[in-house]
mmCIF file of C-alpha atoms and ligand atoms in Angstrom:
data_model
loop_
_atom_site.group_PDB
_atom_site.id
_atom_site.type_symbol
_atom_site.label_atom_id
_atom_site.label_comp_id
_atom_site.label_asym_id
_atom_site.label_seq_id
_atom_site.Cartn_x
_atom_site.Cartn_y
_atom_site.Cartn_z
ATOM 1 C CA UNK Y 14 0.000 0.000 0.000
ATOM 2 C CA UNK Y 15 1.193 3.302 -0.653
ATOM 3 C CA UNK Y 16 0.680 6.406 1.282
ATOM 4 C CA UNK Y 17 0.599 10.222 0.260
ATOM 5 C CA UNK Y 18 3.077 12.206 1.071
ATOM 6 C CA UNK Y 19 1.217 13.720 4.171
ATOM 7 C CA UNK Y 20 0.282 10.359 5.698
ATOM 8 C CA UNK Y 21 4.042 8.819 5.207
ATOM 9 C CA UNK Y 22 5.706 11.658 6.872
ATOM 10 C CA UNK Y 23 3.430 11.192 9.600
ATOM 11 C CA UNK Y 24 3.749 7.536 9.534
ATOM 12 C CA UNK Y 25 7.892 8.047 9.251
ATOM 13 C CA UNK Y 26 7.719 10.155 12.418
ATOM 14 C CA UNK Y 27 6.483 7.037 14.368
ATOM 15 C CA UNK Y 28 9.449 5.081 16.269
ATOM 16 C CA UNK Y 29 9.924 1.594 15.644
ATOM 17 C CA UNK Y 30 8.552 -0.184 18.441
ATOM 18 C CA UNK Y 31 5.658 2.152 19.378
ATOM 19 C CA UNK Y 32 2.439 1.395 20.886
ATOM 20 C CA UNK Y 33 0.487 3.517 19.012
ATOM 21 C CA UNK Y 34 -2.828 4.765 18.788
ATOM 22 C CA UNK Y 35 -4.140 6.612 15.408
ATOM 23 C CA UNK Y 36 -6.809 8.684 16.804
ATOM 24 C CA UNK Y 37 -9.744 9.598 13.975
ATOM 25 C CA UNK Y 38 -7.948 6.959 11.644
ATOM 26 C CA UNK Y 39 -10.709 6.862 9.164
ATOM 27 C CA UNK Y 40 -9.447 5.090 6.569
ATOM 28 C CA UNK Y 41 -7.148 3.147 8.902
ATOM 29 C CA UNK Y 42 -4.433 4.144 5.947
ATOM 30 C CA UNK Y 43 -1.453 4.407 8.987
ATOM 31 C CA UNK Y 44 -2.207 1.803 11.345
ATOM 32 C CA UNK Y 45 -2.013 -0.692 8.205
ATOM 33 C CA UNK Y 46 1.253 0.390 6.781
ATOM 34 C CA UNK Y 47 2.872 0.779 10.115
ATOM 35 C CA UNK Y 48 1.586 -2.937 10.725
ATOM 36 C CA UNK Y 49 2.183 -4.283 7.545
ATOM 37 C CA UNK Y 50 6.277 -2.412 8.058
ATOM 38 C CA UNK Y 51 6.559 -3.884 11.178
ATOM 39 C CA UNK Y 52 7.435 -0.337 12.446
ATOM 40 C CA UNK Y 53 5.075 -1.100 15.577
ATOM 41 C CA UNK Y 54 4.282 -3.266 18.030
ATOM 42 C CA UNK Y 55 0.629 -3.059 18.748
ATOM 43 C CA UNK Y 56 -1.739 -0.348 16.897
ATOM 44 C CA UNK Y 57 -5.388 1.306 17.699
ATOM 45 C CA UNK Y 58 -7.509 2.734 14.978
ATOM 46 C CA UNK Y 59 -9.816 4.704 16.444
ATOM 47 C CA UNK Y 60 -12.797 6.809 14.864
ATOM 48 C CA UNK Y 61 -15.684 8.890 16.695
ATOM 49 C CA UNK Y 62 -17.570 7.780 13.884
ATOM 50 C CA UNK Y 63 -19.198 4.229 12.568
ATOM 51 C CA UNK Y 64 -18.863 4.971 8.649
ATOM 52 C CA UNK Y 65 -14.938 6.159 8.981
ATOM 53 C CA UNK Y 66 -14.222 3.452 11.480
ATOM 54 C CA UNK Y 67 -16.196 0.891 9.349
ATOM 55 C CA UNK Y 68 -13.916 1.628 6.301
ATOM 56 C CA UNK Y 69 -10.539 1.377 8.481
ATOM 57 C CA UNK Y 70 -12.105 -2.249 9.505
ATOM 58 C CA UNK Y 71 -12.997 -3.149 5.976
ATOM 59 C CA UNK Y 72 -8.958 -1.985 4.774
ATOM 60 C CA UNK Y 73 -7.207 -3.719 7.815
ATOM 61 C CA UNK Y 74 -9.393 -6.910 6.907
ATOM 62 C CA UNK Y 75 -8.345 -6.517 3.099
ATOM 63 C CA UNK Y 76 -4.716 -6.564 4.600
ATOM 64 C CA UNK Y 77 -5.222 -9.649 6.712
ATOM 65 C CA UNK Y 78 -4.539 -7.861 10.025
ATOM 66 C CA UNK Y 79 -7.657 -7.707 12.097
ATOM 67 C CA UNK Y 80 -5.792 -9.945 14.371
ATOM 68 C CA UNK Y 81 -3.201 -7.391 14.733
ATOM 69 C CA UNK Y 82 -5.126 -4.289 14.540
ATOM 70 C CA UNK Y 83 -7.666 -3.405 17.176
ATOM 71 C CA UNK Y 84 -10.428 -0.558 16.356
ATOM 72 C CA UNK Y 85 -12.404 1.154 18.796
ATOM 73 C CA UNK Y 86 -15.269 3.585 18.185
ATOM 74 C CA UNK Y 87 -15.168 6.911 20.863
ATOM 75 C CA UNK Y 88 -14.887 10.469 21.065
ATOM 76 C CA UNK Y 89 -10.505 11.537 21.357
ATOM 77 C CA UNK Y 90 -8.816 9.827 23.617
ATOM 78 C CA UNK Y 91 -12.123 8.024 25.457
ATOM 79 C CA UNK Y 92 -11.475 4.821 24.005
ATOM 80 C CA UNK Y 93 -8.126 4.370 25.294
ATOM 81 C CA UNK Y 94 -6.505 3.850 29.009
ATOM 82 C CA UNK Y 95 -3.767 5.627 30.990
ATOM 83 C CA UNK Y 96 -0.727 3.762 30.146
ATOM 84 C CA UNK Y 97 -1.798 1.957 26.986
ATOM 85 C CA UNK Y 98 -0.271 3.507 24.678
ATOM 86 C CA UNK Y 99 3.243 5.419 24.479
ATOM 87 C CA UNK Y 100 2.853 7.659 21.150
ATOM 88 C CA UNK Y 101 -0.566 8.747 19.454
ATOM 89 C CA UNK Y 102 -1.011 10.350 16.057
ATOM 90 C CA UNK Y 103 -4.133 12.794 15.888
ATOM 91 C CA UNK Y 104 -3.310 13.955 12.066
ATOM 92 C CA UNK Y 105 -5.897 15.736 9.737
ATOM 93 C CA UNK Y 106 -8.021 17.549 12.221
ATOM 94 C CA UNK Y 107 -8.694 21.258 13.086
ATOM 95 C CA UNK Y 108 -5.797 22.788 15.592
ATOM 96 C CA UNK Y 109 -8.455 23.134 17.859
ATOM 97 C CA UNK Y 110 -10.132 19.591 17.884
ATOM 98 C CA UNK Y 111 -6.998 18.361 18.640
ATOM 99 C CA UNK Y 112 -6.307 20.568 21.653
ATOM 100 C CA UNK Y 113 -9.707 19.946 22.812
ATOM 101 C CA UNK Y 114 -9.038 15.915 22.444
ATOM 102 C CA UNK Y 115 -5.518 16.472 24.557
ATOM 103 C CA UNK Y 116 -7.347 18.338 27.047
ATOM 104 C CA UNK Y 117 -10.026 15.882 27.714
ATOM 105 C CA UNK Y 118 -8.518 13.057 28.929
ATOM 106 C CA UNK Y 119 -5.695 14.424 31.163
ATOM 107 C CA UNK Y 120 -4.845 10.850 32.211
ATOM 108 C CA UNK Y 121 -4.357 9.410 29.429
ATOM 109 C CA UNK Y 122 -2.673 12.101 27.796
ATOM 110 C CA UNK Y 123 -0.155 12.524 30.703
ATOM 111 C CA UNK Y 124 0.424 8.928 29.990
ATOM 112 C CA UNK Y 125 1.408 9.091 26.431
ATOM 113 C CA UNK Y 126 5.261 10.188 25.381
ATOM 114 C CA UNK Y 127 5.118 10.827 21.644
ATOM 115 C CA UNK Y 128 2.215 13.226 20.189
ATOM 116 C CA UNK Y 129 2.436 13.179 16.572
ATOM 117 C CA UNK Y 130 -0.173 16.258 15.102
ATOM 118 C CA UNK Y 131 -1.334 17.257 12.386
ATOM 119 C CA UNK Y 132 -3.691 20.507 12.603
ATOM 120 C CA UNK Y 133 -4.793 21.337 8.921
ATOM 121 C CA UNK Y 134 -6.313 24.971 10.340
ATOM 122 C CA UNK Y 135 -5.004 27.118 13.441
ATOM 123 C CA UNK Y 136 -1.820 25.489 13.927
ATOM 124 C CA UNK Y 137 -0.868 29.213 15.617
ATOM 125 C CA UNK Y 138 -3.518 28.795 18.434
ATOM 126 C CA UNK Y 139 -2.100 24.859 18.692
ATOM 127 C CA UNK Y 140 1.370 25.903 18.968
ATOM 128 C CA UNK Y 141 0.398 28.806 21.819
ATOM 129 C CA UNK Y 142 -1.850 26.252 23.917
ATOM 130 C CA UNK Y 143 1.099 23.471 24.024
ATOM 131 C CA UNK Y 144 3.433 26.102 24.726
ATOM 132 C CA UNK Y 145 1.190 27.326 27.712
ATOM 133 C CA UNK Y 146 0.667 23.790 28.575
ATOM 134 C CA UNK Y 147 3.293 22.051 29.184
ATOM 135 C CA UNK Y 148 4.187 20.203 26.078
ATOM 136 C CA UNK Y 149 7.434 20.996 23.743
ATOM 137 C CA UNK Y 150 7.605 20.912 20.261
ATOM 138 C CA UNK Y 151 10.555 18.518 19.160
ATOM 139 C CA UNK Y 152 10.268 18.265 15.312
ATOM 140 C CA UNK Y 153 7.857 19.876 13.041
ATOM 141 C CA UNK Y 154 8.212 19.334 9.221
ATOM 142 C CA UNK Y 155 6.411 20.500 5.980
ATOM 143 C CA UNK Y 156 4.568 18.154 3.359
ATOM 144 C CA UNK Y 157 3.399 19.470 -0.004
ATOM 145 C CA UNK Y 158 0.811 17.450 -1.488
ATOM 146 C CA UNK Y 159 -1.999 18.641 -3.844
ATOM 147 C CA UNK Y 160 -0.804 22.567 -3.627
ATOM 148 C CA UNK Y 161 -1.099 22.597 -0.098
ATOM 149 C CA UNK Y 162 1.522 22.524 2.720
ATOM 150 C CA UNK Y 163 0.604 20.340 5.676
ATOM 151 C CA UNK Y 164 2.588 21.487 8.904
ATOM 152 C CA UNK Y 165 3.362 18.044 11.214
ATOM 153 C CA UNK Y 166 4.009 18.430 15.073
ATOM 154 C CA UNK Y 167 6.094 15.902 17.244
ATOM 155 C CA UNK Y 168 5.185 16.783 20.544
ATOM 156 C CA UNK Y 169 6.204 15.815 23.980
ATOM 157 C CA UNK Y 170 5.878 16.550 27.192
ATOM 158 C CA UNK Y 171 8.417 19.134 28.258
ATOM 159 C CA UNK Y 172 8.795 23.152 28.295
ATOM 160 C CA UNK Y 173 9.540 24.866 25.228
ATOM 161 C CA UNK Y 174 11.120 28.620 25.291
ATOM 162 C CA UNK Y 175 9.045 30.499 22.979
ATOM 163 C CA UNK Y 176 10.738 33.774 22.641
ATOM 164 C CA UNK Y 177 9.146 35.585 19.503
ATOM 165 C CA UNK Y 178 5.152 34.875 18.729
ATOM 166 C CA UNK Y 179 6.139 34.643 15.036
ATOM 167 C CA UNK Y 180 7.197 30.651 16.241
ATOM 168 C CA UNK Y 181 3.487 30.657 16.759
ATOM 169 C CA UNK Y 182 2.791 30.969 13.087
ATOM 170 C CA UNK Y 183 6.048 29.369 11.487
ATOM 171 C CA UNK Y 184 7.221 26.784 14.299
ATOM 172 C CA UNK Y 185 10.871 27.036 15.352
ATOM 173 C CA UNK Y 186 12.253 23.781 14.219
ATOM 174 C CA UNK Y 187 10.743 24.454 10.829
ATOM 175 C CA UNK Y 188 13.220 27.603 11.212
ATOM 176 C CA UNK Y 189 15.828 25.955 13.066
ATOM 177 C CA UNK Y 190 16.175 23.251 10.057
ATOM 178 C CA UNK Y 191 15.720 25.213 7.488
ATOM 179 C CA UNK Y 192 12.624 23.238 6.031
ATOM 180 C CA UNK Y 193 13.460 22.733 2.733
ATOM 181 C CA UNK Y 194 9.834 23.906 2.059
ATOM 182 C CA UNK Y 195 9.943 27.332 4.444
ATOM 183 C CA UNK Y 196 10.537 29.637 1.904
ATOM 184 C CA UNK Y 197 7.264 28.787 -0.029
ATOM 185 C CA UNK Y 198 5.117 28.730 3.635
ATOM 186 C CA UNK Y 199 6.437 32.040 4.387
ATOM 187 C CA UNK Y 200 5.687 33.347 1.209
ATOM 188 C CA UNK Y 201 2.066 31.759 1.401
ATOM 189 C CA UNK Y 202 1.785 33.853 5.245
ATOM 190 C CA UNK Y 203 2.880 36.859 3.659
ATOM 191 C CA UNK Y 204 0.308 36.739 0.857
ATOM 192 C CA UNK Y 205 -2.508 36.050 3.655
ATOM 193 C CA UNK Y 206 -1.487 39.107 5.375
ATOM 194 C CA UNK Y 207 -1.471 41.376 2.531
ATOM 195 C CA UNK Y 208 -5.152 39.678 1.326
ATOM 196 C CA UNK Y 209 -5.770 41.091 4.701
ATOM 197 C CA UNK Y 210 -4.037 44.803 4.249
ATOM 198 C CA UNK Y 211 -6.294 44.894 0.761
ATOM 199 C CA UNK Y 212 -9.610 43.760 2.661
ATOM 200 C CA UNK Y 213 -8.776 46.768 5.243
ATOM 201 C CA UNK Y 214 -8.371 49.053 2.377
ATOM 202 C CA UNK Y 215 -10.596 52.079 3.096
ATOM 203 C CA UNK Y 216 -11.505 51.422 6.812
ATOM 204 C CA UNK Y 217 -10.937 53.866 9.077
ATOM 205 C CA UNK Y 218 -12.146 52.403 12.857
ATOM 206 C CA UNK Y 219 -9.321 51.611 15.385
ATOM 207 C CA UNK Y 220 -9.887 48.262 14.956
ATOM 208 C CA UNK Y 221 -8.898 48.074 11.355
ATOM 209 C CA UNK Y 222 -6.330 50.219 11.772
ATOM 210 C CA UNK Y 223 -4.808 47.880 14.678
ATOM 211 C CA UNK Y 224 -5.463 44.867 12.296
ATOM 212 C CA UNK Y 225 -3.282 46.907 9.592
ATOM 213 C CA UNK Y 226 -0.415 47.461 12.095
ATOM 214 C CA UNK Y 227 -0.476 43.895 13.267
ATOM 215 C CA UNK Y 228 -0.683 42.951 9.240
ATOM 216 C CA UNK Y 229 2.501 44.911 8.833
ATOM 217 C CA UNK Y 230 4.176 43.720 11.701
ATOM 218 C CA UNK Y 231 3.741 40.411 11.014
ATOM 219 C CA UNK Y 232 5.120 40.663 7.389
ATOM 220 C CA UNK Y 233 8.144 42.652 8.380
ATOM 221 C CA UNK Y 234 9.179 39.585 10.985
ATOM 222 C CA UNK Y 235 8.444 36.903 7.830
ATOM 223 C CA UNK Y 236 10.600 38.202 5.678
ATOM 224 C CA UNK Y 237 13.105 39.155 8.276
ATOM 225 C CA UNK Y 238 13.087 35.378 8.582
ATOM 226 C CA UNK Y 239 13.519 34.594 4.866
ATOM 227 C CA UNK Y 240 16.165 37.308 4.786
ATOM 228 C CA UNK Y 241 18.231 35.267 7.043
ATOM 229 C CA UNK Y 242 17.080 32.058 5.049
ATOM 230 C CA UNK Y 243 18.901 33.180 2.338
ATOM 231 C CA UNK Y 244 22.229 34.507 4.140
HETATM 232 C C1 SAM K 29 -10.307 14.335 7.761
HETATM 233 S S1 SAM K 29 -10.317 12.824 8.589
HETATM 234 C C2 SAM K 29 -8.582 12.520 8.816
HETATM 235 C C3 SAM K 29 -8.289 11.057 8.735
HETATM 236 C C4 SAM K 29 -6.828 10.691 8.975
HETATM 237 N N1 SAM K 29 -6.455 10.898 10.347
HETATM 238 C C5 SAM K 29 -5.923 11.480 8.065
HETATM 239 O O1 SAM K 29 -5.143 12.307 8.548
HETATM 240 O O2 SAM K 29 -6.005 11.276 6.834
HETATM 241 C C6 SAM K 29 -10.840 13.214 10.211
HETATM 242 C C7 SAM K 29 -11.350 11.976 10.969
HETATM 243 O O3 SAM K 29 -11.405 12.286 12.348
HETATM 244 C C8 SAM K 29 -12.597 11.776 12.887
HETATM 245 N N2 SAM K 29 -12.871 12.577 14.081
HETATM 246 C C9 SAM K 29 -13.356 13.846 14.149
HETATM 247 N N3 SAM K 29 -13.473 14.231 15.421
HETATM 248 C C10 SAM K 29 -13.029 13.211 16.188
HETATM 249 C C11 SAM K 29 -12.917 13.000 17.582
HETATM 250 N N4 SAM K 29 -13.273 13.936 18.461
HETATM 251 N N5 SAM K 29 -12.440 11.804 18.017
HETATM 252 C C12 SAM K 29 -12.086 10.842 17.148
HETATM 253 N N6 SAM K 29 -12.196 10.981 15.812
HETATM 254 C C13 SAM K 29 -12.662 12.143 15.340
HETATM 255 C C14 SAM K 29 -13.604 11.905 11.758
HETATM 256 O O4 SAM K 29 -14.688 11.023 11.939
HETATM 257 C C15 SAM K 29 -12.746 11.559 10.546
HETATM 258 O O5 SAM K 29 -12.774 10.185 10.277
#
């Protein structure tokens, strides 16, 4: 089976040896390959819903591994126990479903080591609640598939030093290791911002002309940082 490039950077980000649980696996895509790689030693699909969960059963039964592969129906982290698992991937969600799924289950998620994320929207507000939370950011990496770039989070439990809020919006390690695709994500943040500026055209109210400053100040920091990409 072959994976996109999304999923198998997520799936390459798993240790060998894991207990792992894919959380809103849908079409079970990950828990399969990692199985059928031998990358893990015990997997849980799990889905808060029956049709997404019913096609990750039907594709782990085309594979042969039903035996191998348990699936659970339940809302985040419900259908798992403190200490079951070591690393969980919650890939393809909002930022804030997945911050909401951490938070619900303190037990279990105090339990788990390796948090691999995927937020496909406000990966900023993400970043800032981990930060505030205890958790710190070990790898991040950027996957272009289908004209979009997919930001990935390894996550663990720790304190992170967050100096600037710009690592907020373009996460430090991407930075740090010069992501070979940080030049085009910065580029794609400055374009938001000046969609922004143009939408603010004409508006006079403090508010709008706050939002301008902020637009401008944010811009001025990204390409400080591509500036120094270059050198
Ligand atoms: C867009 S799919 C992503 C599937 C896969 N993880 C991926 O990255 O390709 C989102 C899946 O998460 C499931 N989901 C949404 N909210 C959830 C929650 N609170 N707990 C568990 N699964 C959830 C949905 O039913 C859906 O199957």
């Amino acid at each position: 089976m072959k994976l996109t490039p999304r999923l198998l950077n997520i799936a390459k980000l798993v240790p060998k040896g894991s207990i792992l649980a894919d959380v809103g696996t849908d079409h079970g895509y990950i828990p399969v390959y990692l199985m059928k790689n031998k990358i893990v030693e015990k997997t849980i699909a799990t889905d808060v819903n029956k049709g997404p969960l019913l096609s990750a059963q039907k594709n782990i039964k085309n594979n042969g591994l039903e035996d191998s592969i348990e699936t659970r129906l339940g809302n985040g982290l419900e259908p798992i126990e403190p200490e079951e698992i070591d690393t969980v991937i919650i890939a393809g969600m909002g930022g804030l479903l997945i911050r909401d799924i951490l938070m619900n289950h303190p037990k279990v998620t105090k339990s788990i080591k390796r948090f691999i994320l995927q937020p496909m929207v406000a990966q900023d507000e993400l970043r800032r609640w981990l930060c505030n939370n205890h958790f710190k950011i070990v790898e991040e990496k950027l996957v272009s598939e289908d004209h979009r770039i997919y930001e990935i989070l390894v996550v663990e439990h720790g304190k992170d030093e967050i100096e600037n809020e710009i690592y907020f919006e373009i996460g430090k390690k991407l930075i740090e290791n010069k992501d070979p695709l940080l030049e085009i994500f910065i580029k794609k943040h400055i374009k938001k911002q000046n969609d922004i500026i143009n939408n603010l055209i004409g508006q006079e109210t403090d508010k709008a002309k706050n939002k301008l400053n902020q637009c401008k100040e944010k811009i001025h920091e990204f390409e400080e940082v591509l500036r120094w990409l270059k050198n």
